[in-house]
Short mmCIF file of C-alpha atoms and ligand atoms in Angstrom, two decimals:
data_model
loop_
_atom_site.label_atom_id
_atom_site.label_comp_id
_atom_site.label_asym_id
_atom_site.label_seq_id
_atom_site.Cartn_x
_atom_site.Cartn_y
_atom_site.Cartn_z
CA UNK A 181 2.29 390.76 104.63
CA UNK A 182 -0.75 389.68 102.19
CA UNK A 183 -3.51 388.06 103.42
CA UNK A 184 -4.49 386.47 100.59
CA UNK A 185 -4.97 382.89 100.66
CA UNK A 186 -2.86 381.18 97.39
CA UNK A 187 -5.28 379.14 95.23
CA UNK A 188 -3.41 376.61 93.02
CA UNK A 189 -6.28 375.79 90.35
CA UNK A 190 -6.01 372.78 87.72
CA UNK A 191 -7.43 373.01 84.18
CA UNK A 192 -6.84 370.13 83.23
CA UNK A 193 -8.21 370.94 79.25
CA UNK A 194 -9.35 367.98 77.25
CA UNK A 195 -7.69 365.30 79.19
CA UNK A 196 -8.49 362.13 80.83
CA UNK A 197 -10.51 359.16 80.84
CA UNK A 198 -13.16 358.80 83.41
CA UNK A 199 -11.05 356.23 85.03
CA UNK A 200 -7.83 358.30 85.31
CA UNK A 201 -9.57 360.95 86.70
CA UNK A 202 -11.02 358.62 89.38
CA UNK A 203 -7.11 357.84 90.01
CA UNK A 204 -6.68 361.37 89.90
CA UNK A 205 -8.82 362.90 92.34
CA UNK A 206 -8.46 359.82 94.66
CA UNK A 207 -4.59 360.96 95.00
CA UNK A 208 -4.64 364.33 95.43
CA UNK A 209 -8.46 363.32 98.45
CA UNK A 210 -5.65 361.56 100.09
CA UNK A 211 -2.66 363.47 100.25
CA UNK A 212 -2.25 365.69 103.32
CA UNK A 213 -3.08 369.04 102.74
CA UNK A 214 -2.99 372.22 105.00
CA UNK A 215 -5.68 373.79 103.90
CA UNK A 216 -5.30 376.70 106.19
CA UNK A 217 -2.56 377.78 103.92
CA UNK A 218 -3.92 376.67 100.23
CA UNK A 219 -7.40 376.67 98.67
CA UNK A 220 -7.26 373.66 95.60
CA UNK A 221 -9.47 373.62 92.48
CA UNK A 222 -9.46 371.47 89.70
CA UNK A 223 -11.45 371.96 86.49
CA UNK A 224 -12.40 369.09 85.03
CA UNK A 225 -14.14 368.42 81.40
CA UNK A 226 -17.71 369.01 81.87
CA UNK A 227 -18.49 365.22 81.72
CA UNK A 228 -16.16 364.33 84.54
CA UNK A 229 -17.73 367.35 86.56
CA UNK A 230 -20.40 365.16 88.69
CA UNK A 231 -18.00 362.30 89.24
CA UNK A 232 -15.53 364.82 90.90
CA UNK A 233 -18.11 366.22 92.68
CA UNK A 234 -19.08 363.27 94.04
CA UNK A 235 -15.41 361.93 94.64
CA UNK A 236 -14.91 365.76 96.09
CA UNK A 237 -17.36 365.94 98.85
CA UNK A 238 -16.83 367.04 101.92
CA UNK A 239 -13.00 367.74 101.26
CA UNK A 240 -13.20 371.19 100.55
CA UNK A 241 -11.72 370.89 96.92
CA UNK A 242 -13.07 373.35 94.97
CA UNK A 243 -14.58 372.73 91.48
CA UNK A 244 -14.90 374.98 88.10
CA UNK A 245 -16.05 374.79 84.38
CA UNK A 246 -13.43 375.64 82.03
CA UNK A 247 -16.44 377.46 80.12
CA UNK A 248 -19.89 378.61 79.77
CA UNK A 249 -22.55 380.15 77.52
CA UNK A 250 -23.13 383.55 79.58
CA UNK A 251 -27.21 382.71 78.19
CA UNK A 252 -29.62 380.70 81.15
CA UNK A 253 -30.59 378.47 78.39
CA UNK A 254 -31.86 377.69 74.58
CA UNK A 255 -31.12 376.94 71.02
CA UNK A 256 -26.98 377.23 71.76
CA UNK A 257 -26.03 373.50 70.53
CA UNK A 258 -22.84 372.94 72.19
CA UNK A 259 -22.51 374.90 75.19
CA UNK A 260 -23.49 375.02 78.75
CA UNK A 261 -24.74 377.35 81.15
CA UNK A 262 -24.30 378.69 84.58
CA UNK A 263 -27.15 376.97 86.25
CA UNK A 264 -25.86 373.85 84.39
CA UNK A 265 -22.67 373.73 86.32
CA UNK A 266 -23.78 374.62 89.16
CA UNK A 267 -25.92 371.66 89.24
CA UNK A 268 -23.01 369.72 88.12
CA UNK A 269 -21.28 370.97 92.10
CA UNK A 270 -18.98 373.57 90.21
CA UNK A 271 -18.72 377.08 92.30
CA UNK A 272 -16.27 378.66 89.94
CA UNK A 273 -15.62 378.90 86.12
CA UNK A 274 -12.84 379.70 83.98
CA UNK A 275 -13.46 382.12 81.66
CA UNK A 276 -11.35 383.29 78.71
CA UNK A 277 -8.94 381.08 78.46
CA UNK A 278 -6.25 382.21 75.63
CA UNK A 279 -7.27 378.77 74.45
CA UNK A 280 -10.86 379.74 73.96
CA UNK A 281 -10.01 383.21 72.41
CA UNK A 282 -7.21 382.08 69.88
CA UNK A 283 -8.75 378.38 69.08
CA UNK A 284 -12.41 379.13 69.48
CA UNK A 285 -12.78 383.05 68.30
CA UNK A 286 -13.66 384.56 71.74
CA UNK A 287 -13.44 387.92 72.34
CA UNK A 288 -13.22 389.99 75.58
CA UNK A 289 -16.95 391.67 74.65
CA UNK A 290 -18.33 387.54 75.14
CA UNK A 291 -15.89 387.01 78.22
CA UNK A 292 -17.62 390.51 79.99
CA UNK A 293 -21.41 388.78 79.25
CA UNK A 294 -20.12 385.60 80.70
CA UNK A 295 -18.32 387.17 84.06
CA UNK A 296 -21.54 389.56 84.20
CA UNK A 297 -23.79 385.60 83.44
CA UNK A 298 -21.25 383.99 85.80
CA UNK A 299 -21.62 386.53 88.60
CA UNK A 300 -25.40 387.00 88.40
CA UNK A 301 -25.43 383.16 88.84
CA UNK A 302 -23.40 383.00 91.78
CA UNK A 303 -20.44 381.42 90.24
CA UNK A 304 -16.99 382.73 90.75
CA UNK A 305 -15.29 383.58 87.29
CA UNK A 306 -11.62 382.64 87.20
CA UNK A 307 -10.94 385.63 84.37
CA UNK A 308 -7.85 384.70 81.77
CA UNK A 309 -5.90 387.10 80.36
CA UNK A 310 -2.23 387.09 78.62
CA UNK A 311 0.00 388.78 75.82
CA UNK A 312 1.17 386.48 72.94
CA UNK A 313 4.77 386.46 72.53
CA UNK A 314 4.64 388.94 69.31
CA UNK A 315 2.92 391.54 71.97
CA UNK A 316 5.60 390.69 74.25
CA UNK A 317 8.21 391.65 71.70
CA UNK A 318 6.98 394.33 70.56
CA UNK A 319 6.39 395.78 73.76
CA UNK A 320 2.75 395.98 74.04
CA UNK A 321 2.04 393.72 77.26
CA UNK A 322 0.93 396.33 79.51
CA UNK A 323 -1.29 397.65 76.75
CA UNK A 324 -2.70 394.39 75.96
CA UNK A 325 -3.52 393.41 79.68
CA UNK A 326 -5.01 396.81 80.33
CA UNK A 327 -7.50 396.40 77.33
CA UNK A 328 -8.38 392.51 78.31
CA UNK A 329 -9.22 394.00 81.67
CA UNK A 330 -10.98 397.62 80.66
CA UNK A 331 -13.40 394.88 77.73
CA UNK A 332 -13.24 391.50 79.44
CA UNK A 333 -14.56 393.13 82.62
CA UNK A 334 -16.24 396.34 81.26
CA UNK A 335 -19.78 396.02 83.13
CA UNK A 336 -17.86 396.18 86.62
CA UNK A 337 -15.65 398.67 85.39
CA UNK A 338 -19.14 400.73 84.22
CA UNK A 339 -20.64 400.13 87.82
CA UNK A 340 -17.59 400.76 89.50
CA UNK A 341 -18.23 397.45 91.27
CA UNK A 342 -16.49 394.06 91.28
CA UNK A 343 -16.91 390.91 93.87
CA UNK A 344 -13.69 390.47 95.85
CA UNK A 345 -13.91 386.73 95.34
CA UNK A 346 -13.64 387.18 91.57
CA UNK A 347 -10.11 385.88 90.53
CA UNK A 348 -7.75 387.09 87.93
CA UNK A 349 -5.13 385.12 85.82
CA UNK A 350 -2.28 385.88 84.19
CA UNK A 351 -0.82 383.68 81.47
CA UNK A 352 1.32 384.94 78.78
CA UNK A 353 0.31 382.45 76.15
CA UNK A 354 4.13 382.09 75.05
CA UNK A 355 4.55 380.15 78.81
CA UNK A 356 0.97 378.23 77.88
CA UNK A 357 1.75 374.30 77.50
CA UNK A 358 5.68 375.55 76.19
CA UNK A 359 7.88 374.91 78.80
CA UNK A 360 8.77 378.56 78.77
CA UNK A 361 8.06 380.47 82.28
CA UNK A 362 7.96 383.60 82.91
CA UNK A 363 10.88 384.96 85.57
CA UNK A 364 9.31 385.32 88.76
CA UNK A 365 10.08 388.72 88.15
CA UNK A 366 8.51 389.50 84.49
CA UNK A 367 5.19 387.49 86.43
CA UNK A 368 5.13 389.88 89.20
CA UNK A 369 5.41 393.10 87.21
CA UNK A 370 2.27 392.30 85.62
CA UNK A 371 0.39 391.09 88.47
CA UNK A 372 1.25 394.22 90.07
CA UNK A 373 -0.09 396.45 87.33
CA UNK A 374 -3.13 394.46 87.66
CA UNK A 375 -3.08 394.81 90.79
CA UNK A 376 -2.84 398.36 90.03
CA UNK A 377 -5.57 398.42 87.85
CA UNK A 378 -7.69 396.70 89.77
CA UNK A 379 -7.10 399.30 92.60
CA UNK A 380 -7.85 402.42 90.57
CA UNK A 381 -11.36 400.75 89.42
CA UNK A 382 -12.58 399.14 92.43
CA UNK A 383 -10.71 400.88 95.37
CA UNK A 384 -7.70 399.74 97.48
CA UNK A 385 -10.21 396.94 99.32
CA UNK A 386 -11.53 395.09 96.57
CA UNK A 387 -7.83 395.63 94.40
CA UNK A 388 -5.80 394.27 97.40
CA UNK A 389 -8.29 391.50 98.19
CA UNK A 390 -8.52 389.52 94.82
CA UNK A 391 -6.38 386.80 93.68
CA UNK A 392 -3.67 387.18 90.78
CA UNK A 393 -2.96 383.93 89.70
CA UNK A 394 -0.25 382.88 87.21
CA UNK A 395 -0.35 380.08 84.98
CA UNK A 396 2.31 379.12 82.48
CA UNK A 397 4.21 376.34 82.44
CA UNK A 398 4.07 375.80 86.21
CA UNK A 399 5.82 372.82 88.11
CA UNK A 400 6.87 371.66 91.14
CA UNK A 401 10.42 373.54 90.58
CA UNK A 402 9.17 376.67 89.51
CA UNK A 403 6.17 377.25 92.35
CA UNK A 404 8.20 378.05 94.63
CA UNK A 405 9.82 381.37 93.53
CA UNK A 406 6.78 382.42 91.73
CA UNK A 407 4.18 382.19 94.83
CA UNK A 408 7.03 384.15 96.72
CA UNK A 409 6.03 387.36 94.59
CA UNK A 410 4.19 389.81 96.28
CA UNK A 411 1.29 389.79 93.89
CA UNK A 412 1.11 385.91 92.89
CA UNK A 413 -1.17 384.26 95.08
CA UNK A 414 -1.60 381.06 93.12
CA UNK A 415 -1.41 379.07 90.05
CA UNK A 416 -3.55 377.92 87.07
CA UNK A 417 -1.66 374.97 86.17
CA UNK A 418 -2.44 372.60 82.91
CA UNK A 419 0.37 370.04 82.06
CA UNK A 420 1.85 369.90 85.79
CA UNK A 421 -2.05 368.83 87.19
CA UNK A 422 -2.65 366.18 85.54
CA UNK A 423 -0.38 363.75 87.63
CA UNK A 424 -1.19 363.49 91.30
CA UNK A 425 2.74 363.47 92.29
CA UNK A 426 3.34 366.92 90.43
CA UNK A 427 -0.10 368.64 91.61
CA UNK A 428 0.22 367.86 94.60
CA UNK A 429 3.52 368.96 95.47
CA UNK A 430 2.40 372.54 94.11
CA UNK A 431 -0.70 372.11 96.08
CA UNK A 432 2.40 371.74 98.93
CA UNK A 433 4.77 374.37 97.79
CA UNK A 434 4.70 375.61 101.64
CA UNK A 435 6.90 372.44 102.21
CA UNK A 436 9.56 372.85 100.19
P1 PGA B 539 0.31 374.77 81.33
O1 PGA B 539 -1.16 375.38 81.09
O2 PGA B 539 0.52 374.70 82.81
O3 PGA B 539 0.26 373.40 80.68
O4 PGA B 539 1.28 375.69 80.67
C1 PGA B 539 -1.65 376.44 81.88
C2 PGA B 539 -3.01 376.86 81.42
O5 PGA B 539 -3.24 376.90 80.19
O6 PGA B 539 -3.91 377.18 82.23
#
């Protein structure tokens, strides 16, 4: 039996209006949620941060970046940094997002500085990772995720040393925003070589105690089945989060 607590996370990307986040958050403050069972995080765009931590507090909602500059500050015109969101009330960041690395150039060198920024900072990284679907075809996933983990987390790998509350994700980028989701089965084969991996760098403690979370196309329908995998113990969802009805009935796959 796992004792890891299932995090459903939102990232909600480049959506919403101030106003429909307010209607947002409000809905999923006052839905009934067992939070013995489920941790909940949303990720809001970095101007809506402070209105959902103020909206937030007290409830035990977590909140994230979907980014950061893994700098403390300086000439960097456009970015943020760890301190920054912290002030803003965020305790966790997303970082490397298959958005970020296939729209905005990142690499898994710049997504190491920003877990070892992230962690030095006290923030807990949310750490992306995924095959395209060419990868999958050809066969290459397990390479793929092993070389995202060995660069994207490379520091902790060299010290042999990784927080337990770090948190993985999974998301093959062909189930990103496609309607495509992985079998509950293809999911859990990777999260368990993760797991896996995670094991062999860290030792059994640290490897068994992080979060695997999968994101791809999740929904309401699909939750179910996919936090029943040994090794899924959550969901980064995009699409499926940003309607109070859907998130929250992941948020309350224990229900159904
Ligand atoms: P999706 O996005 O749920 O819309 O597929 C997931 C993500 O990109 O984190």
């Amino acid at each position: 039996m796992r004792n890891r607590k299932p995090l459903m996370a939102a990232n909600w990307k480049m959506n919403l209006s101030l106003d429909e986040a307010r209607d947002l958050l409000n809905g999923i403050k006052s839905a009934t949620i067992d939070f013995n069972r489920v941790d909940v995080l949303v990720a809001p765009p970095f101007t809506t941060l402070r209105l959902a931590h103020e909206l937030l507090a007290g409830t035990g909602i977590l909140i994230a970046g979907q980014n950061m500059h893994w700098e403390s500050g300086g000439a960097f015109t456009g970015e943020i940094s760890p301190l920054m969101l912290k002030e803003a009330g965020c305790g966790h960041v997303i970082l490397g997002h298959s958005e970020r690395r296939t729209l905005f150039f990142e690499t898994s060198e710049t997504v190491n500085q920003k877990v070892d920024a992230a962690i030095e900072a006290g923030l807990i990284p949310i750490v992306c990772i995924g095959e395209t679907l060419k990868q999958r075809e050809d066969k290459k996933t397990f390479d793929i995720i092993k070389t995202q983990l060995d660069e994207s987390l490379e520091t902790s790998c060299k010290n042999g040393n990784l927080p337990q509350s770090v948190i993985i994700a999974y998301e093959p980028v062909w189930a990103i925003g496609t309607g495509k989701t992985a079998t509950p089965e293809m999911a859990q084969e990777v999260h368990r070589f993760i797991r896996r991996w995670l094991i062999e760098n860290f030792g059994p403690n640290t490897g068994e105690t992080i979060r695997i979370l999968y994101g791809g196309s999740v929904k309401p329908d699909n939750i179910k089945e996919l936090i029943s995998q040994p090794d899924i113990d959550g969901a980064l969802i995009g699409g499926a989060s940003l309607k109070t009805d859907s998130f929250v009935s992941i948020i309350r796959f224990y229900d159904s």
